[in-house]
Coordinates of C-alpha atoms and ligand atoms in Angstrom, one line a residue:
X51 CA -31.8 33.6 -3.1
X52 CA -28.4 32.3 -3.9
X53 CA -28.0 30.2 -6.7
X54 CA -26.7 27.1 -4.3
X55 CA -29.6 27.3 -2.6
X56 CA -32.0 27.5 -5.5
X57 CA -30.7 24.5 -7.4
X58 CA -30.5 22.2 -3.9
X59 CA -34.3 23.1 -3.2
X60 CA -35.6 23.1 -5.8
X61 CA -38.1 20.6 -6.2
X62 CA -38.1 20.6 -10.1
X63 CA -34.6 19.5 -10.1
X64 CA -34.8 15.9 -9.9
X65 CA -31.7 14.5 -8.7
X66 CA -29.7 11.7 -11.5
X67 CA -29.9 8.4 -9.9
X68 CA -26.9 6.2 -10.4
X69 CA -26.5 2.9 -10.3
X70 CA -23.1 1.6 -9.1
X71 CA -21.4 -2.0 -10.3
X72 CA -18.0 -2.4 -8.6
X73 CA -17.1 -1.5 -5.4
X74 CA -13.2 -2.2 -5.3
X75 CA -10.2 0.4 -5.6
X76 CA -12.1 2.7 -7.8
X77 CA -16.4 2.2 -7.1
X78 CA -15.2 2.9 -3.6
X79 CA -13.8 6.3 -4.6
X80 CA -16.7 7.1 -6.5
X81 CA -18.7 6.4 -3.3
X82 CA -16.3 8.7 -1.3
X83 CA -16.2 11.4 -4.3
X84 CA -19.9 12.1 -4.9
X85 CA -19.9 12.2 -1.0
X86 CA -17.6 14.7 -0.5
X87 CA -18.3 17.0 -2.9
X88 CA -22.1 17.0 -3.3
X89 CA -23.0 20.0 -2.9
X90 CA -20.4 21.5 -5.7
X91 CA -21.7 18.4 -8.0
X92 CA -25.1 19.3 -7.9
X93 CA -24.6 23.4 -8.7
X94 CA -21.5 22.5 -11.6
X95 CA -24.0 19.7 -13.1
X96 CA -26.8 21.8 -12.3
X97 CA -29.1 18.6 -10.6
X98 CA -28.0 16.4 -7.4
X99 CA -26.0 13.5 -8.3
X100 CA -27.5 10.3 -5.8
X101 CA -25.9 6.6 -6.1
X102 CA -29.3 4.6 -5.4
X103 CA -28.2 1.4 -6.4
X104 CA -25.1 -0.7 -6.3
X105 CA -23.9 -4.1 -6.9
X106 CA -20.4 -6.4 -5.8
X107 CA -19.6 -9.7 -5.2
X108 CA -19.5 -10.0 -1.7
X109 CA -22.2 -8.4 0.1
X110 CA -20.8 -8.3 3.5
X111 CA -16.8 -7.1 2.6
X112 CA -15.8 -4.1 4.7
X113 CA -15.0 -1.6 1.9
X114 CA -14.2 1.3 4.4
X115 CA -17.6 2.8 3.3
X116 CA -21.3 3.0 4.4
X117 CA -23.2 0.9 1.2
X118 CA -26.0 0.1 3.8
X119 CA -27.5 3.3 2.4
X120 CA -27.9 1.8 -1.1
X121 CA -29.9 -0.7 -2.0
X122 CA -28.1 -3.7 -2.9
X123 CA -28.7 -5.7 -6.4
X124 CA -26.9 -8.6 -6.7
X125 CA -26.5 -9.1 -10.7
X126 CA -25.0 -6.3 -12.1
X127 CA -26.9 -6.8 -15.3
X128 CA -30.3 -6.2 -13.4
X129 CA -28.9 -3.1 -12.0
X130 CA -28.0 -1.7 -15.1
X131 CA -32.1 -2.3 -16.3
X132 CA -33.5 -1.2 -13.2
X133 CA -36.0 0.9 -13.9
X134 CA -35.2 3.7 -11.1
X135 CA -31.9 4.3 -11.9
X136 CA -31.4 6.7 -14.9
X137 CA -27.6 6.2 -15.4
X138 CA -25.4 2.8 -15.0
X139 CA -21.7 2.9 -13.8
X140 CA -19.8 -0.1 -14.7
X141 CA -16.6 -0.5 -12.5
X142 CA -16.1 -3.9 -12.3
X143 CA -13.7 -4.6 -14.8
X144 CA -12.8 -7.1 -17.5
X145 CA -13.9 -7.5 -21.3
X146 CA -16.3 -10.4 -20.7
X147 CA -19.6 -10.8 -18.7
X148 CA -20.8 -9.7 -16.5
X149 CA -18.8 -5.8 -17.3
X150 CA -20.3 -6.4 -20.7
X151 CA -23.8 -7.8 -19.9
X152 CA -24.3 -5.3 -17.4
X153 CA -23.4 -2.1 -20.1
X154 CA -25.3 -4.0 -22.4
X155 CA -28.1 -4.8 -20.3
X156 CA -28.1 -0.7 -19.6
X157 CA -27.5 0.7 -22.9
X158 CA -30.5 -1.7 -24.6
X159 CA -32.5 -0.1 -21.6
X160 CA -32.1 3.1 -23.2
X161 CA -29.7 3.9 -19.7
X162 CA -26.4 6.1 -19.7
X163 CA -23.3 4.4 -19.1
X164 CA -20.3 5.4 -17.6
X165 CA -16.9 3.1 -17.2
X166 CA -13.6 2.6 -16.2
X167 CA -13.2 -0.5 -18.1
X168 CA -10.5 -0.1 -20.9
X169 CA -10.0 -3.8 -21.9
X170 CA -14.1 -4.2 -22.1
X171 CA -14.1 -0.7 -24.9
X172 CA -10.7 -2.1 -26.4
X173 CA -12.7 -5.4 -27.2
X174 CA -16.4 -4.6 -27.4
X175 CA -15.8 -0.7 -27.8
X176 CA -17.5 -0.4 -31.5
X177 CA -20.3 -2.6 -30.6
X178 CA -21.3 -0.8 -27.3
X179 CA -20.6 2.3 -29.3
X180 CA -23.6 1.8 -32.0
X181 CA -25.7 0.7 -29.5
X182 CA -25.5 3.3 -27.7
X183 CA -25.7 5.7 -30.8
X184 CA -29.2 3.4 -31.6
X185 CA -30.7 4.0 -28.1
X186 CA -29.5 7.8 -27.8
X187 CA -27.7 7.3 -24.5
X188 CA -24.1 8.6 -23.5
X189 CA -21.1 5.7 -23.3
X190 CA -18.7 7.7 -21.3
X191 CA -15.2 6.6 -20.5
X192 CA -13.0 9.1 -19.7
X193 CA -11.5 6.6 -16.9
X194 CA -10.4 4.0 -19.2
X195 CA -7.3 5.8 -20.4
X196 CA -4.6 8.0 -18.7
X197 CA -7.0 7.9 -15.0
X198 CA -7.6 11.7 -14.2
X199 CA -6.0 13.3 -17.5
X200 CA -9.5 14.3 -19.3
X201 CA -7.8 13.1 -22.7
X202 CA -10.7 11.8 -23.8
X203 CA -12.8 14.6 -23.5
X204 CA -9.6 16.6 -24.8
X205 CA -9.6 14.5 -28.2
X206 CA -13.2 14.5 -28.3
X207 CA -14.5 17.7 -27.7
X208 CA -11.1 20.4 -27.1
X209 CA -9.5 19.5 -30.5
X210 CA -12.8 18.9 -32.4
X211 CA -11.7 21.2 -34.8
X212 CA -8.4 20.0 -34.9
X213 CA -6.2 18.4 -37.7
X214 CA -4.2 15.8 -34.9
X215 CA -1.6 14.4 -36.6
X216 CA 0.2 12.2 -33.6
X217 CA -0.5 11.4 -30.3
X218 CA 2.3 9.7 -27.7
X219 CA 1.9 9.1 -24.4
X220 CA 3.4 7.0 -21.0
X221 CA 0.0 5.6 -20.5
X222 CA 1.0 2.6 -17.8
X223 CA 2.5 4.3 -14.3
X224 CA 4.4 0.5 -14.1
X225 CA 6.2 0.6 -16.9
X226 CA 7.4 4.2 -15.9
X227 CA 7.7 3.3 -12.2
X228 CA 10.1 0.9 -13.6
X229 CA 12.0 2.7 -16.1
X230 CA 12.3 5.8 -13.6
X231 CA 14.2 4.0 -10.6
X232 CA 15.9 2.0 -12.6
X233 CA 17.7 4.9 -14.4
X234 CA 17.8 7.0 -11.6
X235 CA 19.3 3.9 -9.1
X236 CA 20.9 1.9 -11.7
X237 CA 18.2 -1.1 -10.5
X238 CA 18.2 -4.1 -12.6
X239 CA 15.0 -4.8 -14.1
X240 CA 14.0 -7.8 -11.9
X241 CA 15.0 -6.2 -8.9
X242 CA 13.0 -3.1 -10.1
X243 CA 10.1 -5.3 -10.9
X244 CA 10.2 -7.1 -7.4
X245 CA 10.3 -3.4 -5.8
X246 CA 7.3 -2.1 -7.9
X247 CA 5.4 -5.4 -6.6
X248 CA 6.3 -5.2 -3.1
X249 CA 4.9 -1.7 -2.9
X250 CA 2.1 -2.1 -5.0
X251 CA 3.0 -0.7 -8.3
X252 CA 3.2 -3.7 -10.3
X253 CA 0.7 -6.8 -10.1
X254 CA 1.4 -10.2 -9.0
X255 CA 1.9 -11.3 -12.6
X256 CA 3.0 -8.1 -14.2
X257 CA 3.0 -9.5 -18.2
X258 CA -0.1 -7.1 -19.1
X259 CA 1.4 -3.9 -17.9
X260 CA 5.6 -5.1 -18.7
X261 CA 4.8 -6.6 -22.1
X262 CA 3.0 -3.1 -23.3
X263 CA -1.0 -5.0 -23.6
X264 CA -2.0 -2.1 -21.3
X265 CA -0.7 0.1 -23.2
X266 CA -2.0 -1.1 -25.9
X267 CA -5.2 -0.8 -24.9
X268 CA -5.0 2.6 -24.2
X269 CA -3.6 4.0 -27.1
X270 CA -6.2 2.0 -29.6
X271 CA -9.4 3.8 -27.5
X272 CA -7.1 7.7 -28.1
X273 CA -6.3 6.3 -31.3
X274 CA -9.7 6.2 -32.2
X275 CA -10.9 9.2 -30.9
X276 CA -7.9 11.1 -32.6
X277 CA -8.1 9.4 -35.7
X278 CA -11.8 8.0 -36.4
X279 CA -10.0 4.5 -36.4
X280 CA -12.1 1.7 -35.2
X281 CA -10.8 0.6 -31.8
X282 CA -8.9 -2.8 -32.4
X283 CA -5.5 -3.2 -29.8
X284 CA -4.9 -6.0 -32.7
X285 CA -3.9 -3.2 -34.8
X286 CA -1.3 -1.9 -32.3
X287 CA 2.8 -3.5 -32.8
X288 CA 3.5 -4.2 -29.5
X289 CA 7.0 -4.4 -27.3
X290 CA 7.3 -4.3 -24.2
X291 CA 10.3 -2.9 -21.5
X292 CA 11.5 -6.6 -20.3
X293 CA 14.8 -6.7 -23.0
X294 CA 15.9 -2.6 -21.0
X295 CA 18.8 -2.8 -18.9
X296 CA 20.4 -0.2 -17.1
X297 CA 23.3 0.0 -20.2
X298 CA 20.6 1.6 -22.4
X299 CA 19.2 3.5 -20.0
X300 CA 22.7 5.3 -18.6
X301 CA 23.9 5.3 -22.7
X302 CA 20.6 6.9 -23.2
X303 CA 21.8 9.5 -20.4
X304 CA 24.6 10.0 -21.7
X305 CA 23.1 10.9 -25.3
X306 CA 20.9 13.4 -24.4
X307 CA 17.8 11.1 -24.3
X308 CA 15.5 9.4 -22.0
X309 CA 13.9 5.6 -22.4
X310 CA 9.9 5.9 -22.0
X311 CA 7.1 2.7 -23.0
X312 CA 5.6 5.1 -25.2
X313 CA 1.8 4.7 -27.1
X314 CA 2.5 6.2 -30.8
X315 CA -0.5 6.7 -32.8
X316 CA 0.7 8.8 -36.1
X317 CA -0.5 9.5 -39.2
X318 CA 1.4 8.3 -42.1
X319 CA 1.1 9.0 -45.7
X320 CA 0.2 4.9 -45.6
X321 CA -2.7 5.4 -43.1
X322 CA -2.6 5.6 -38.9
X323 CA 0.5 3.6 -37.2
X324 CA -0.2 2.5 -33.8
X325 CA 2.7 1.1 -31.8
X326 CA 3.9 1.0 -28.3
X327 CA 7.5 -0.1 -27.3
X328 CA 10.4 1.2 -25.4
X329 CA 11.2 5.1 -26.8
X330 CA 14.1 7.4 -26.6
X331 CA 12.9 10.5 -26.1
X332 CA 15.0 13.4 -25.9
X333 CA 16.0 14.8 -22.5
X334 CA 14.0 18.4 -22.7
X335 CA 11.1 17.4 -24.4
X336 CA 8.0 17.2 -21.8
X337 CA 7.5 13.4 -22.0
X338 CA 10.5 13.3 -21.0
X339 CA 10.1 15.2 -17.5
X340 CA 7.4 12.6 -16.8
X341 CA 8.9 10.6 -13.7
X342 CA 7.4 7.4 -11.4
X343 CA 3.7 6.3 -11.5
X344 CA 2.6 9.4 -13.8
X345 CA 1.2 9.2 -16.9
X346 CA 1.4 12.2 -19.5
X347 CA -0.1 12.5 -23.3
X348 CA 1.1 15.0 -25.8
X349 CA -0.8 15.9 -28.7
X350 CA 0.1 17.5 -32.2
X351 CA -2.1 19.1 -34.0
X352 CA -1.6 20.9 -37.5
X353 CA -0.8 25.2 -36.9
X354 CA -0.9 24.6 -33.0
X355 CA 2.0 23.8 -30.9
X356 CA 2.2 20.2 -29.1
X357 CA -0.1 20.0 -26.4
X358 CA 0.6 17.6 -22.9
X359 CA -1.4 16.7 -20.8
X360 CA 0.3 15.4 -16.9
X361 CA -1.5 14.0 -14.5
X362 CA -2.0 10.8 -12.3
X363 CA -2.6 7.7 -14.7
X364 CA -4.5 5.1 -12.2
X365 CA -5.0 4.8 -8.0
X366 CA -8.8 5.0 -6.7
X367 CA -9.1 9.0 -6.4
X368 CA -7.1 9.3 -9.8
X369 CA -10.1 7.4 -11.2
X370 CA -13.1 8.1 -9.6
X371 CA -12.1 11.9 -10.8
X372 CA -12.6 11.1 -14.3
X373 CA -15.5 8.6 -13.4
X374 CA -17.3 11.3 -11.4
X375 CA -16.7 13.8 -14.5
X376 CA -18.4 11.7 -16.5
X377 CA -21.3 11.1 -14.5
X378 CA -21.9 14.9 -13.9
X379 CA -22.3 15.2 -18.4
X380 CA -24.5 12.8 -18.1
X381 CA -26.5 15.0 -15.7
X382 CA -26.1 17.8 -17.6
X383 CA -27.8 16.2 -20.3
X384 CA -24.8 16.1 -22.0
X385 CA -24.3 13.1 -25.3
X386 CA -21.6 12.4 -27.9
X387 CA -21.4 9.9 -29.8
X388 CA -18.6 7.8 -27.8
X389 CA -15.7 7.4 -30.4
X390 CA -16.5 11.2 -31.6
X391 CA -18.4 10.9 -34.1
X392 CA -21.2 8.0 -36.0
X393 CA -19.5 4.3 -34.9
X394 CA -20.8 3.8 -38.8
X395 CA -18.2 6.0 -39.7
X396 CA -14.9 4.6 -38.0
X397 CA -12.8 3.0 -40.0
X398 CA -10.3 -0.2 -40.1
X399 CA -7.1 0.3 -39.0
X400 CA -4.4 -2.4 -40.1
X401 CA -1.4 -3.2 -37.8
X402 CA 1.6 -1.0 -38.6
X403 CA 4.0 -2.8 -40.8
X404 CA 7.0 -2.0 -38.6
X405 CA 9.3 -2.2 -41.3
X406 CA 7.9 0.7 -42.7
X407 CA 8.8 2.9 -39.9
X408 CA 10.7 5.8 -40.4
X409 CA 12.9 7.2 -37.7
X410 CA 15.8 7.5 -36.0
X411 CA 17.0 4.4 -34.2
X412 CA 19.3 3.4 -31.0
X413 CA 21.4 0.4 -31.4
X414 CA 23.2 -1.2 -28.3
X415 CA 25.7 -3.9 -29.7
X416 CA 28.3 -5.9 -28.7
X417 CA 31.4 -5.6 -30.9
X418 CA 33.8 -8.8 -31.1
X419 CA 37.2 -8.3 -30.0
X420 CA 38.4 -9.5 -34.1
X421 CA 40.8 -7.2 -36.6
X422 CA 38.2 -5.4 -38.9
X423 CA 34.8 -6.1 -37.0
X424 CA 33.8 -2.6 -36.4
X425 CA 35.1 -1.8 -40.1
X426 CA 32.4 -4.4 -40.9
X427 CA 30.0 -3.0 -38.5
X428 CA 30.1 0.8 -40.3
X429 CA 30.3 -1.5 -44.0
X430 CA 27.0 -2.9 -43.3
X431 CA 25.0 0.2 -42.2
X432 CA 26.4 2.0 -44.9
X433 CA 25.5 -0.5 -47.6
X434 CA 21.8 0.2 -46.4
X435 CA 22.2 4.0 -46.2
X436 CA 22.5 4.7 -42.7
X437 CA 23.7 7.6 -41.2
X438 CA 25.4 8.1 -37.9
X439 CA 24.8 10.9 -35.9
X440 CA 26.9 9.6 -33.2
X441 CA 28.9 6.7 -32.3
X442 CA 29.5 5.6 -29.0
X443 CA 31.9 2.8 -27.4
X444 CA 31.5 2.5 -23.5
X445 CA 34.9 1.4 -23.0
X446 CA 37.9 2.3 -24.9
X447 CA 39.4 1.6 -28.2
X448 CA 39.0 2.7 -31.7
X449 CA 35.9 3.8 -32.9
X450 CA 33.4 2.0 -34.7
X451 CA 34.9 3.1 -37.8
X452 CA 38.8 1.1 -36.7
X453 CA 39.6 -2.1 -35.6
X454 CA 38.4 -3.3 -31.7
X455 CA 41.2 -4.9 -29.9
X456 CA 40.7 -5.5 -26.2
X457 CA 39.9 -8.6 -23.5
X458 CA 36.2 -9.3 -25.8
X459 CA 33.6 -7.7 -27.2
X460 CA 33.2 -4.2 -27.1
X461 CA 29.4 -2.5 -26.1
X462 CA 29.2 -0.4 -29.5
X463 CA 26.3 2.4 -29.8
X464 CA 25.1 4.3 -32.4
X465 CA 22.2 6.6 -33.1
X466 CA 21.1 7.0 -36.3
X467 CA 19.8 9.7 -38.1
X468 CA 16.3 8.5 -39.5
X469 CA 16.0 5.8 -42.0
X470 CA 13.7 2.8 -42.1
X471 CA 13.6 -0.5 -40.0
X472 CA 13.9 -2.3 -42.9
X473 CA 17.3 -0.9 -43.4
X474 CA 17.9 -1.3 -40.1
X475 CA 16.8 -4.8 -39.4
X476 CA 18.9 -5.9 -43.0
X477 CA 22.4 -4.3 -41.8
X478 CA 22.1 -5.3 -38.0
X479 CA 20.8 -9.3 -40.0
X480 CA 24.2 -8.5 -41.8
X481 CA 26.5 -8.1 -39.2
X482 CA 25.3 -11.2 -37.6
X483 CA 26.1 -13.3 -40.2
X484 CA 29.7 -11.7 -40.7
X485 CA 29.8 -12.4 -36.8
X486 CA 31.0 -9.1 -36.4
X487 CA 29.4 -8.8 -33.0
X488 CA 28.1 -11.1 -30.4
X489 CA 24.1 -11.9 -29.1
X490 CA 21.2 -10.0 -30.5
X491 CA 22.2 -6.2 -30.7
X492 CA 19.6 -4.0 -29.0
X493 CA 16.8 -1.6 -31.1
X494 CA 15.2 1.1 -29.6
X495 CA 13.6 4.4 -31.7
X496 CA 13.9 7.6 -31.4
X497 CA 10.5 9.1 -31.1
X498 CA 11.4 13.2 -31.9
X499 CA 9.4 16.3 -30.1
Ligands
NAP98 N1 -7.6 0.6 -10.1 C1 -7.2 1.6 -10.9 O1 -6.2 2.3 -10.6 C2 -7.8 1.7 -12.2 C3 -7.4 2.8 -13.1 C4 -8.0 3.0 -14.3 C5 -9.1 2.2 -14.7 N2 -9.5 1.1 -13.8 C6 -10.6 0.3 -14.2 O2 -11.6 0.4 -13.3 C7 -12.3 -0.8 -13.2 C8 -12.4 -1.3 -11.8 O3 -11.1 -1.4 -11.3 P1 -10.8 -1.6 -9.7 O4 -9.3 -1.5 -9.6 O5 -11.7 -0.9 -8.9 O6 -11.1 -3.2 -9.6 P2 -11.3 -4.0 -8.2 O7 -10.8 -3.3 -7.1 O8 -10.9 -5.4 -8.5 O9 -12.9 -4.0 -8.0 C9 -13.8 -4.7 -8.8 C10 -15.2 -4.7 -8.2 O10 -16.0 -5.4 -9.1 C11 -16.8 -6.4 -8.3 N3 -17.0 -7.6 -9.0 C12 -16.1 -8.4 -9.6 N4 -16.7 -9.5 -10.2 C13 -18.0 -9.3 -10.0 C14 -19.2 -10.0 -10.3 N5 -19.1 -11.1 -11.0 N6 -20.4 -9.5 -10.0 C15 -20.5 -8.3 -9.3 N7 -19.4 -7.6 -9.0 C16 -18.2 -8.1 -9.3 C17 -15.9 -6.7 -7.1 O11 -16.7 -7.1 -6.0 P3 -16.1 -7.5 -4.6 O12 -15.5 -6.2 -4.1 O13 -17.3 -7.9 -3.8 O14 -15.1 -8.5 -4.8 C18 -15.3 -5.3 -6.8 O15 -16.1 -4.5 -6.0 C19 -11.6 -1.8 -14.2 O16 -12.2 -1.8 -15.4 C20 -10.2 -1.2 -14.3 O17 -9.5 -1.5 -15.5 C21 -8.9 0.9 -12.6

């Protein structure tokens, strides 16, 4: 009998029974996923995987799927103790109640859980973590980071054996929606913005995803299972891609790099450095390639080369692929210990004390149109030991080395080889004062493959 047909009759192979909280973009897609590839589900899990169960807020909303075939519990903490489902799938959203009652309300039930919810694991992560290590019950979340990439499970269980020593990533498919058409059509960044909303890229109030809190989020959940860090976003430096025009991006161009929101988690001879802000990123590197709504996460790890991971970072189907995943381990009997190894065992990470960083940096300035300002300019970075490894002025006139005469200031830009932020910070401070340029000059690092 073929081996389809022996698992699907079986009678000892009971089926899992799920119970689903959240119906929108991405429960929906679960619904449509388990549907569509049942068969498959139950012979690569090796049992049927049924949703019994489900729970929303409105009862009666069309959601362009049949949910009179589940039986419908209203609180979503109830469904996640109900004693005939034997795994919980939270996709409702949001760090408070009832996302977090509900997973509770499971995971004290001695239940499986499965979500989506990034800001919920960000927040409450540890805590949900050891209480699902006490009960013996899978906390899956492959979802909450990077949509359909399996980085979690990459981090968790590919490179268990691995020294990792950085991971980067475009984790938010607005910010590099954003940054995309606005290098590649010279878009401002508000009329970008207002294009990513009208088609559905960006939200109505776009702070979380522009200001780098998604981000954010992300990278403290891989930065915990890369690093044994407890999950804290408080611990990430954040900057976001509102100060980016399309000067940096086409100087950026014409430099040989690219400008990427990146995640950074590294580890430093002072402990792990999380951080997400605007990047450079050179041209060929893979990051670098990544374009639009994708998302993409490279990895180093010690004696291998850099691994990346591509793939589609959020939309119902991106999700519900890593969701579904998730629910098929469970099936399989399948448990980790959520963070990669004992909760007990994670430890503190403090935020990175940016001034510490050590790179190479991108400075966008505006030289004044005086005798002796760029003299001044080249003064002050030299006083604090910074190298040039290349000097750029977008229109002409002496380099930054001469004096600028024109019709007013001059757009000045210089890479610099690595050095600290410190050194930066004090030298750019300087120049202000000697008022050798005008407005804030512009800071982005260099983040090398
Ligand atoms: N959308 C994505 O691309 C994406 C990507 C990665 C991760 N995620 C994560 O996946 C989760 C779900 O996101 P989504 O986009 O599917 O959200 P969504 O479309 O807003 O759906 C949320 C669902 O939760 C239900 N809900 C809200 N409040 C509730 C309450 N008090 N009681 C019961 N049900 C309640 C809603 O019910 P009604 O439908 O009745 O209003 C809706 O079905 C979030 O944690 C999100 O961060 C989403």
């Amino acid at each position: 009998m073929p081996l389809q047909k022996r698992l699907l009759d079986a009678p000892m192979v009971a089926p899992l029974k799920v119970g689903l909280a959240g119906l929108g973009t991405v429960g929906a897609s679960v619904v449509r996923l388990i549907d569509q590839q049942r068969q498959e589900l139950a012979l690569r899990a090796g049992r049927p995987i049924e949703i019994v169960a489900v729970s929303a807020r409105s009862r009666g909303k069309d959601r362009g799927i049949d949910t009179k075939k589940f039986r419908w519990v209203a609180d979503p903490a109830k469904l996640a103790a109900d004693p005939e489902i034997d795994a919980f799938v939270e996709l409702i959203g949001g760090e408070g109640n009832p996302a977090r009652a509900s997973v509770t309300a499971a995971l004290n039930a001695g239940k499986p859980v499965v979500t989506a919810n990034k800001a919920l694991l960000a927040r409450h992560g540890i805590e949900l973590a050891t209480l699902a290590e006490r009960h013996r019950v899978a906390l899956n979340f492959e979802a909450s980071a990077g949509g359909a990439i399996p980085i979690v499970k990459t981090l968790r269980e590919g490179l268990a054996g691995n020294a990792i020593t950085r991971i980067y990533g475009i984790l938010n498919g607005t910010c590099n929606y954003m940054l995309t058409r606005m290098e590649r059509e010279r878009l401002s960044f508000d009329d970008c913005l207002k294009e990513a909303q009208r088609l559905g890229y960006a939200e109505a109030d776009p702070s979380f995803d522009i200001e780098g809190q998604d981000t954010a989020q992300k990278l403290s959940i891989l930065a915990s299972l890369a690093f044994g860090t407890r999950v804290d976003p408080a611990a990430v430096y954040v900057e976001g891609i509102t100060s980016i025009t399309t000067a940096d991006l086409e100087a950026a161009d014409a430099l040989g790099y690219r400008i990427k929101l990146l995640g950074v988690a590294v580890r430093t001879d002072k402990g792990i450095e999380q951080r997400v802000h605007p990047t450079m990123v050179p041209k060929d590197s893979a990051i670098a390639q990544v374009m639009d709504v994708t998302n993409a996460v490279t990895i180093d790890a010690a004696g291998i080369a850099p691994i990346t991971l591509v793939g589609p970072g959020a939309g119902g189907a991106a999700t519900a692929s890593a969701v579904v995943a998730d629910i098929a381990d469970i099936a399989r009997g399948m448990r980790q210990a959520p963070f990669g190894r004992p909760s007990a065992k994670l430890v503190v990470s403090h935020k990175a004390p940016m001034q510490r960083h050590e790179g190479g940096y991108y400075i966008r300035l505006m030289a004044v149109d005086k005798p002796g300002s760029a003299a001044t300019i080249a003064k002050r970075l030299a006083q604090h030991n910074i190298s040039m490894e290349s000097i750029v002025q977008r229109h002409s006139g002496p380099p930054a080395g001469g004096t600028i005469k024109g019709q007013g200031p001059v757009p000045v830009i210089l890479i610099t080889y690595a050095t600290t932020e410190d050194a930066v910070r004090k030298a750019l401070a300087a120049v202000q004062r000697d008022k050798a340029i005008s407005g804030r000059p512009q800071l982005i690092r260099i983040e090398k493959n």
